[in-house]
Coordinates of C-alpha atoms in Angstrom, one line a residue:
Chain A
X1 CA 16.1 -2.7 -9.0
X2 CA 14.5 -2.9 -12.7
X3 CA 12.3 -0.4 -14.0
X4 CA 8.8 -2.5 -13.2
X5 CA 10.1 -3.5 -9.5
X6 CA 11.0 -0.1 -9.0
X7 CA 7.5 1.5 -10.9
X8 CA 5.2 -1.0 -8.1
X9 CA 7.5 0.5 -5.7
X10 CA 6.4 3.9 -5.8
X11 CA 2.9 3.5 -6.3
X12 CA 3.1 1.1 -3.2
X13 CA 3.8 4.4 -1.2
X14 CA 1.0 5.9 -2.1
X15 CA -1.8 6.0 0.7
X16 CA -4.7 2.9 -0.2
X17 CA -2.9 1.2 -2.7
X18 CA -0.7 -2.2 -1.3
X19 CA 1.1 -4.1 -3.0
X20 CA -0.9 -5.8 -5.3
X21 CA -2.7 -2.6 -6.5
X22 CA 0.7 -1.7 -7.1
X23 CA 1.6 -4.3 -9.5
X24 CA -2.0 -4.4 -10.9
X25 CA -1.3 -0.5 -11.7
X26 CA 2.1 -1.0 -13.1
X27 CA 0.8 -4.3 -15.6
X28 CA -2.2 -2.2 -16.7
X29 CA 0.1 0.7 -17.6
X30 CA 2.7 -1.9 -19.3
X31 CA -0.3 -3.3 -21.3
X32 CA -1.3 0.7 -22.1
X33 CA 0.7 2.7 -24.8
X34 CA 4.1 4.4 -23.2
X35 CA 2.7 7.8 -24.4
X36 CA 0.0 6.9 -21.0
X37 CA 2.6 6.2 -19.2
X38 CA 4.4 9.0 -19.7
X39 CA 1.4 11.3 -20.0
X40 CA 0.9 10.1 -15.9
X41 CA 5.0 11.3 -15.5
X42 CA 4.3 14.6 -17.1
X43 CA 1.4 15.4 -15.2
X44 CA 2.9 14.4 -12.0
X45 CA 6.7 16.7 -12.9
X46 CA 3.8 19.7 -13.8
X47 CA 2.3 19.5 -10.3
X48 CA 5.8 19.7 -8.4
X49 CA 7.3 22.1 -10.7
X50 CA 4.4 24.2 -10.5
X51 CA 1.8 23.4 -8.1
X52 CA 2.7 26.2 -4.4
X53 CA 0.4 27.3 -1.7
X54 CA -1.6 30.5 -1.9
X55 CA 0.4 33.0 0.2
X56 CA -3.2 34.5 1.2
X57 CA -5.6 31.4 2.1
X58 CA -3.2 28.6 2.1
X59 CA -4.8 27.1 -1.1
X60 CA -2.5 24.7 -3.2
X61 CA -2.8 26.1 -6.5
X62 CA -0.9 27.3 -9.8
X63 CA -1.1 30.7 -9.4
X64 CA -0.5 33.1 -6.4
X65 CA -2.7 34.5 -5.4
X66 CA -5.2 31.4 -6.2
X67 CA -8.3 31.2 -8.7
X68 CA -10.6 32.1 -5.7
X69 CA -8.6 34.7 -3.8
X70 CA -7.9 36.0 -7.0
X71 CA -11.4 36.5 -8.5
X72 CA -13.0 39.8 -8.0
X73 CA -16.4 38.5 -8.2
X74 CA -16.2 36.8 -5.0
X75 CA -17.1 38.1 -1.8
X76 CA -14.2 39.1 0.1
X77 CA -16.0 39.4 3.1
X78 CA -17.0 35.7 3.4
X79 CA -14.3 33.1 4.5
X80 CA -14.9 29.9 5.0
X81 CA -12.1 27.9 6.9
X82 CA -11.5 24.2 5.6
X83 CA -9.2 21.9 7.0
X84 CA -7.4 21.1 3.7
X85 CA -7.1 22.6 0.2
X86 CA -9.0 18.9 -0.8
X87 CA -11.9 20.0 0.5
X88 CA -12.0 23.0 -1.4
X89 CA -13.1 21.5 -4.6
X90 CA -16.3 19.5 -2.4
X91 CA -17.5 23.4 -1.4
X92 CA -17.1 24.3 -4.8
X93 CA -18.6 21.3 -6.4
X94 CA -22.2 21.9 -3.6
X95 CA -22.1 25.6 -6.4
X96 CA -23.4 28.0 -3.2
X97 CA -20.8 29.7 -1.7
X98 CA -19.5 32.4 -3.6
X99 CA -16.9 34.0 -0.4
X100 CA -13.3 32.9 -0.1
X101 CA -11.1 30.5 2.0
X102 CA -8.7 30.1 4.4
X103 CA -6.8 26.6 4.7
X104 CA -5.8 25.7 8.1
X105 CA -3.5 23.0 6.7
X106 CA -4.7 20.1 9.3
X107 CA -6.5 19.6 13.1
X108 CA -6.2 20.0 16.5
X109 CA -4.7 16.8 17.3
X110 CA -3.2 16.4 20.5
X111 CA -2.4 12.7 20.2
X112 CA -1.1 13.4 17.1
X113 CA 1.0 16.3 18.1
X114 CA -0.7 19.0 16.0
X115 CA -1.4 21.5 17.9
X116 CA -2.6 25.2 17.4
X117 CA 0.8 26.3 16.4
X118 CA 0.7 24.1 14.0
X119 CA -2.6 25.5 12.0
X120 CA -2.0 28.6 9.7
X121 CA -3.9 30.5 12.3
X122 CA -1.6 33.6 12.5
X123 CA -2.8 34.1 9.3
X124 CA -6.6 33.8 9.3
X125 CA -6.3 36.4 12.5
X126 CA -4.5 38.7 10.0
X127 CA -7.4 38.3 6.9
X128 CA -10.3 39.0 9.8
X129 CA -8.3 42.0 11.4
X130 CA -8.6 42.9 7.3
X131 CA -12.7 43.2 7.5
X132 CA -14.2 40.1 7.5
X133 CA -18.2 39.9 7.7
X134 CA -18.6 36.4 8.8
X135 CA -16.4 33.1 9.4
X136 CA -17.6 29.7 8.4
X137 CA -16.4 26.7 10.3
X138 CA -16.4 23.8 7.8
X139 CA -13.9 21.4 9.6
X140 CA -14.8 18.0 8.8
X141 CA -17.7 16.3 11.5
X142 CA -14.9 14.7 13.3
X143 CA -14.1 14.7 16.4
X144 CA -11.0 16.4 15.7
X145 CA -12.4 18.8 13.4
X146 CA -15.5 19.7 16.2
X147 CA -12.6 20.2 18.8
X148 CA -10.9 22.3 15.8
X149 CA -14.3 24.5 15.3
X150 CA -14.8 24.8 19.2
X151 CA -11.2 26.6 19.7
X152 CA -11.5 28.9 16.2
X153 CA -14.8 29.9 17.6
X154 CA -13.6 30.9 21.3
X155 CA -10.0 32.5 19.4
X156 CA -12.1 34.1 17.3
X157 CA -15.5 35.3 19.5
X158 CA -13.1 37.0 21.8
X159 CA -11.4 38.6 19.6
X160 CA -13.9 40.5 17.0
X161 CA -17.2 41.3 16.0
X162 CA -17.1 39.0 12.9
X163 CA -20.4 36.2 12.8
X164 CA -19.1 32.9 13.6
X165 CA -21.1 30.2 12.1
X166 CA -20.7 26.7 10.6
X167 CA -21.8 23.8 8.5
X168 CA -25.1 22.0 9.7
X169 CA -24.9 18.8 11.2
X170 CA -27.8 16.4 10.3
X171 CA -28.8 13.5 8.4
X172 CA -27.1 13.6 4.4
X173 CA -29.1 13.9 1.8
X174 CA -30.0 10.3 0.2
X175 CA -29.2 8.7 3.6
X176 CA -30.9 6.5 4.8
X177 CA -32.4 7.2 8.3
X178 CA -32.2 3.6 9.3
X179 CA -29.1 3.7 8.6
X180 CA -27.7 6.5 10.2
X181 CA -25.4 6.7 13.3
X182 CA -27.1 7.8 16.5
X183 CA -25.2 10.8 17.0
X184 CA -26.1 12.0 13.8
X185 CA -29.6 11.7 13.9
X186 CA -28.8 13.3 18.1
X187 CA -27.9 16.4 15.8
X188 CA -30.7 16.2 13.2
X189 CA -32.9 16.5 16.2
X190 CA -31.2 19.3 18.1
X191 CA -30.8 21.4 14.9
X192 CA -34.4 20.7 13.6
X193 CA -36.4 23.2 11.7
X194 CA -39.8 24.7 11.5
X195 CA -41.1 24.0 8.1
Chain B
X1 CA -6.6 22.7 -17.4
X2 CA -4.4 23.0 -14.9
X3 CA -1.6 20.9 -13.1
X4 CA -3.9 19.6 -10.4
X5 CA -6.5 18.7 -12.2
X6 CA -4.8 17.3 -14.9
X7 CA -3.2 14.7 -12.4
X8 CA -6.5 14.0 -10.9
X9 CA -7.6 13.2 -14.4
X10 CA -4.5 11.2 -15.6
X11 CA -4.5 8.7 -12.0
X12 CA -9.0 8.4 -12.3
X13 CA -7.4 6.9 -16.0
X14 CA -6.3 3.9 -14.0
X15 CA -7.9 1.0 -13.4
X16 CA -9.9 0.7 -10.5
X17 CA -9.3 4.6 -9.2
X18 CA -12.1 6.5 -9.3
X19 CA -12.5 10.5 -9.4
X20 CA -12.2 10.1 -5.6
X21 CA -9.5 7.8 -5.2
X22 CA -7.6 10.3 -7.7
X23 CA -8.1 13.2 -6.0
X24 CA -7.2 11.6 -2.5
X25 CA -4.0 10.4 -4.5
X26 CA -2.9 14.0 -5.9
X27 CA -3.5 15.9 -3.0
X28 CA -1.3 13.2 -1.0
X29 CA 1.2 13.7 -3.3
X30 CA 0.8 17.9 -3.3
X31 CA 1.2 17.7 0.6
X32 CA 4.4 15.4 0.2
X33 CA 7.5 16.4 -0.7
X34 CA 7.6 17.6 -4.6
X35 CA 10.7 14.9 -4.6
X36 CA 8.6 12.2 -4.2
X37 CA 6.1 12.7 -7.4
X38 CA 9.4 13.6 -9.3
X39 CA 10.5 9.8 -8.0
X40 CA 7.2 8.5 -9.0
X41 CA 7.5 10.1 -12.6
X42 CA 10.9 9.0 -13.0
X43 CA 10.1 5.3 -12.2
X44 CA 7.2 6.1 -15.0
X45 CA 9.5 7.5 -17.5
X46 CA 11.7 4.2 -17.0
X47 CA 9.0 2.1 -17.1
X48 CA 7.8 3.7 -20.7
X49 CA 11.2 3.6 -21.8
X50 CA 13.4 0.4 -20.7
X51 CA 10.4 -2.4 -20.6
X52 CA 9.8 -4.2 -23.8
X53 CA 8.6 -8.2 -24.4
X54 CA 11.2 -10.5 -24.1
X55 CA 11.0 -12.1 -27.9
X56 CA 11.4 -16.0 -26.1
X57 CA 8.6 -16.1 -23.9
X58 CA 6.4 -12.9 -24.1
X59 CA 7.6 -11.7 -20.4
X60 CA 7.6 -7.7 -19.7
X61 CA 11.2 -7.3 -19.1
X62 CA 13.8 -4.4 -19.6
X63 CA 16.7 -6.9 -20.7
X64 CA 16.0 -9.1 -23.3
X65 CA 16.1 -12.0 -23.3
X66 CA 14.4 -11.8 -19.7
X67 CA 15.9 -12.8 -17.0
X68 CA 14.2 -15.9 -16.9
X69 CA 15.2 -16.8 -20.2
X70 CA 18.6 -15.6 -19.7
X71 CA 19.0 -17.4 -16.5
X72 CA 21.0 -20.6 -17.3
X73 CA 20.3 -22.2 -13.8
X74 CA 16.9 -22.5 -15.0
X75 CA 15.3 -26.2 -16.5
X76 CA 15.0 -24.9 -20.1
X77 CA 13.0 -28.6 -20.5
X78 CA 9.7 -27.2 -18.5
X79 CA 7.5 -24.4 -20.0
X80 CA 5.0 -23.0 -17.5
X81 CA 2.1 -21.3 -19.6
X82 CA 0.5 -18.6 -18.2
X83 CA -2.5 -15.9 -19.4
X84 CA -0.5 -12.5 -18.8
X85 CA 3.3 -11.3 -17.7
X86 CA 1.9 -10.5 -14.3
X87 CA 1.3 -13.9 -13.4
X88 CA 4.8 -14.5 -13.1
X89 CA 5.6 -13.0 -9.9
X90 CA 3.2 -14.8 -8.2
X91 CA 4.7 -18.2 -9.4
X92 CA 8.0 -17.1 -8.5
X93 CA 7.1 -15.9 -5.0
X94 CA 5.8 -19.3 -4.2
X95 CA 9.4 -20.4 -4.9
X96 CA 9.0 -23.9 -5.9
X97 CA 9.1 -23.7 -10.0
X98 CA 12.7 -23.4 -11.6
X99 CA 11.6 -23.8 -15.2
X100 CA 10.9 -20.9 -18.2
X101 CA 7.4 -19.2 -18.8
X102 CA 5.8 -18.9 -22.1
X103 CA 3.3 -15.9 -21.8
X104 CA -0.2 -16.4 -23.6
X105 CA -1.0 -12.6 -24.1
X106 CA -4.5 -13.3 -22.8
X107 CA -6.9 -16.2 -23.0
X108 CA -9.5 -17.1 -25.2
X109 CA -12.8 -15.1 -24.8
X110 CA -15.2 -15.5 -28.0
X111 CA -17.3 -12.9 -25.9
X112 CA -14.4 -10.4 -26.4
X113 CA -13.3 -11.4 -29.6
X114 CA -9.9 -13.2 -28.4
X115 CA -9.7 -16.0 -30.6
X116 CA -6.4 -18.4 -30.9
X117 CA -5.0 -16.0 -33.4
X118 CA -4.4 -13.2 -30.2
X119 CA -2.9 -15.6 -28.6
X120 CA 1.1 -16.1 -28.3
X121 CA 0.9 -19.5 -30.0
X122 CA 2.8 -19.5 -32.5
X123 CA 5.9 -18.8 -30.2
X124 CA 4.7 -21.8 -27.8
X125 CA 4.7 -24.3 -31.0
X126 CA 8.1 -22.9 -31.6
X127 CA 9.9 -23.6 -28.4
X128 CA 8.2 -27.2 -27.9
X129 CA 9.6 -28.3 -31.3
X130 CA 13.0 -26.9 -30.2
X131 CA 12.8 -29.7 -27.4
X132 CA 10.6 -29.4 -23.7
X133 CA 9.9 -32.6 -21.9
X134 CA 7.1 -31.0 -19.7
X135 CA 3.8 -28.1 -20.6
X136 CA 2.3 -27.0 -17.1
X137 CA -0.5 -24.9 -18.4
X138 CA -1.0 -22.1 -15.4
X139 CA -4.3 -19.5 -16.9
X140 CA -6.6 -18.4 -14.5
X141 CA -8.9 -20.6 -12.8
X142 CA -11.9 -19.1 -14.9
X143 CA -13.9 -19.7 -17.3
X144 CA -11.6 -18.5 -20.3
X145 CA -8.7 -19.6 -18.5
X146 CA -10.5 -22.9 -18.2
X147 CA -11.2 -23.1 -22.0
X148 CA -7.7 -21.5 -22.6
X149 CA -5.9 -24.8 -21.0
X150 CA -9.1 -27.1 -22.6
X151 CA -7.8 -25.8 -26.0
X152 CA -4.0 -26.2 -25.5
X153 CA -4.3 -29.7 -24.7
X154 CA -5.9 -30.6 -27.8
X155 CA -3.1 -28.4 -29.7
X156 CA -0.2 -30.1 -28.0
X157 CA -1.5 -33.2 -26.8
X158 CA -2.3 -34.3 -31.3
X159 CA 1.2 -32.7 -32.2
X160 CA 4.2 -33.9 -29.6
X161 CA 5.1 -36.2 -27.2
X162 CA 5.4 -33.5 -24.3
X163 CA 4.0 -34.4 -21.2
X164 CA 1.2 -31.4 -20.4
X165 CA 0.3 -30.5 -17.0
X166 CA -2.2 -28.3 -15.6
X167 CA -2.4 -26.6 -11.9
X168 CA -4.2 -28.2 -9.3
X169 CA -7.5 -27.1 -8.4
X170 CA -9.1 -27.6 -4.7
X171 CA -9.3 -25.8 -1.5
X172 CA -6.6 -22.5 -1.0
X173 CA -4.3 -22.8 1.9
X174 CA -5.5 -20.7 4.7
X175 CA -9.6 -20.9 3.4
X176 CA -12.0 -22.1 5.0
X177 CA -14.3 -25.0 4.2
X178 CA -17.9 -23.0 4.9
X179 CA -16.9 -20.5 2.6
X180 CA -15.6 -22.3 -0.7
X181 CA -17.9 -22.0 -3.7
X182 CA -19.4 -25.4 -4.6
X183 CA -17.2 -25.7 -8.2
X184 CA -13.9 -25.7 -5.6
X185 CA -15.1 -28.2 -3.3
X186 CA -16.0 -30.4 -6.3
X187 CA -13.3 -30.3 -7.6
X188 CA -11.2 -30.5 -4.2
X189 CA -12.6 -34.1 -4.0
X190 CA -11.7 -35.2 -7.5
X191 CA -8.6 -34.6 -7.3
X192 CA -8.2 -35.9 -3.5
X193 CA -5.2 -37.6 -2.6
X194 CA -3.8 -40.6 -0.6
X195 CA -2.3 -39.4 2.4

């Protein structure tokens, strides 16, 4: 296979990106200098030669332990339990938590055959048994992630005395109320708040 | 910066992927295997290294001539003339054209300061005095393209006895009447043919 069939190729395996993105990706990049091209290639070899998972919070990082479990001026007695190391960066983007994290590394997904065995739960157990103050569930508003936050809150209610909260469900801010879903604006109502 | 976000920032460089797309991208590729971004970067590498312009027609090509132009089977007496090099796998897909390609480079665009001089003309002037019985001008059915194929006739119709075709223009196979723009249906009828 030449080296353009073989270029649309790979970016055809990406996730949302078919065939013609492919090829519109691969003719933009042979239109672009070669040093682009091969400044794309370096940056990809970097993050599998040096990208690993933080052997404390599951984290995909560059250094072990990551920037967050690493940095004293975070509260260690905060964790707040996401359902990927992508939606770290969205936590740290909203600029108001300043705990740590712990990355399950997927969902309860029975039809999907993820199970609880399949979550790095052993491990959050371990970092609460540690002295934890209080657990935030941020699973996405799924219903995966919901059936994910009820079972970490009954594993973990039994288990400690660590404060089990999570993220608010309501209407986003810049929505549209119009707009929104009925269950959403179902929550909004049931987790309404004196002004 | 480091290696994940220096991916993120390298694949938002492409067209048409956002910061979001980017991230979604990297973080697919940091929870595949790091064999699959090395495969990807390789396929880059190749690409920046092996593909040049094939000095007959302007095709992106790692042999040269291309394999179009090497390709002795093919009716060296009919140019197809199209806008860009990735226009030519669309023409060949379709499976009915066994002639060479004469790639443009781009079309004319006053607006964006693409005048004839941009344009691979020189080249085309060269291969129709070597001897080509037929022109099929292929650019986009766009405005520039429009004026692209508007200015080519005048240039080859004063200076040769080729015969120069252009594309047909009219409905798409598989559209639907109720949703053509009024310049396609116009022109579906003027061109209409005797069944």
């Amino acid at each position: 296979m030449n080296a353009i069939e073989t270029l649309v190729g790979e970016f055809g395996r990406l996730p949302g990106i078919g065939r013609k993105t492919a090829q519109r990706l691969t003719y933009y990049l042979l239109k672009a200098s070669s040093d682009d091209t091969r400044r794309l290639a370096r940056a990809l070899d970097r993050v599998a030669a040096e990208v690993k998972v933080c052997a404390a919070c599951g984290n995909l990082t560059d250094v072990d332990p990551c920037e967050y479990c690493g940095d004293p001026r975070r509260d260690r007695r905060q964790l707040c339990v996401v359902e990927e190391a992508s939606d770290i960066p969205a936590i740290e983007k909203s600029g108001n938590y300043g705990g740590l994290y712990h990355v399950l590394g997927g969902r309860l997904s029975p039809l999907d055959g993820v199970g609880p065995d399949d979550l790095n739960l052993h491990g959050l157990l371990g970092r609460i048994a540690e002295g934890v103050d209080e657990v935030i569930i941020a699973t996405n508003p799924s219903v995966e992630g919901e059936a994910t936050a009820t079972y970490l809150h009954r594993l973990l209610g039994s288990s400690s005395d660590v404060t089990i909260t999570r993220l608010a469900r309501g209407l986003p801010v810049g929505g549209d109320l119009e707009y929104a879903d009925g269950v959403t604006i179902a929550q909004a109502f049931s987790g309404r708040r004196e002004m």
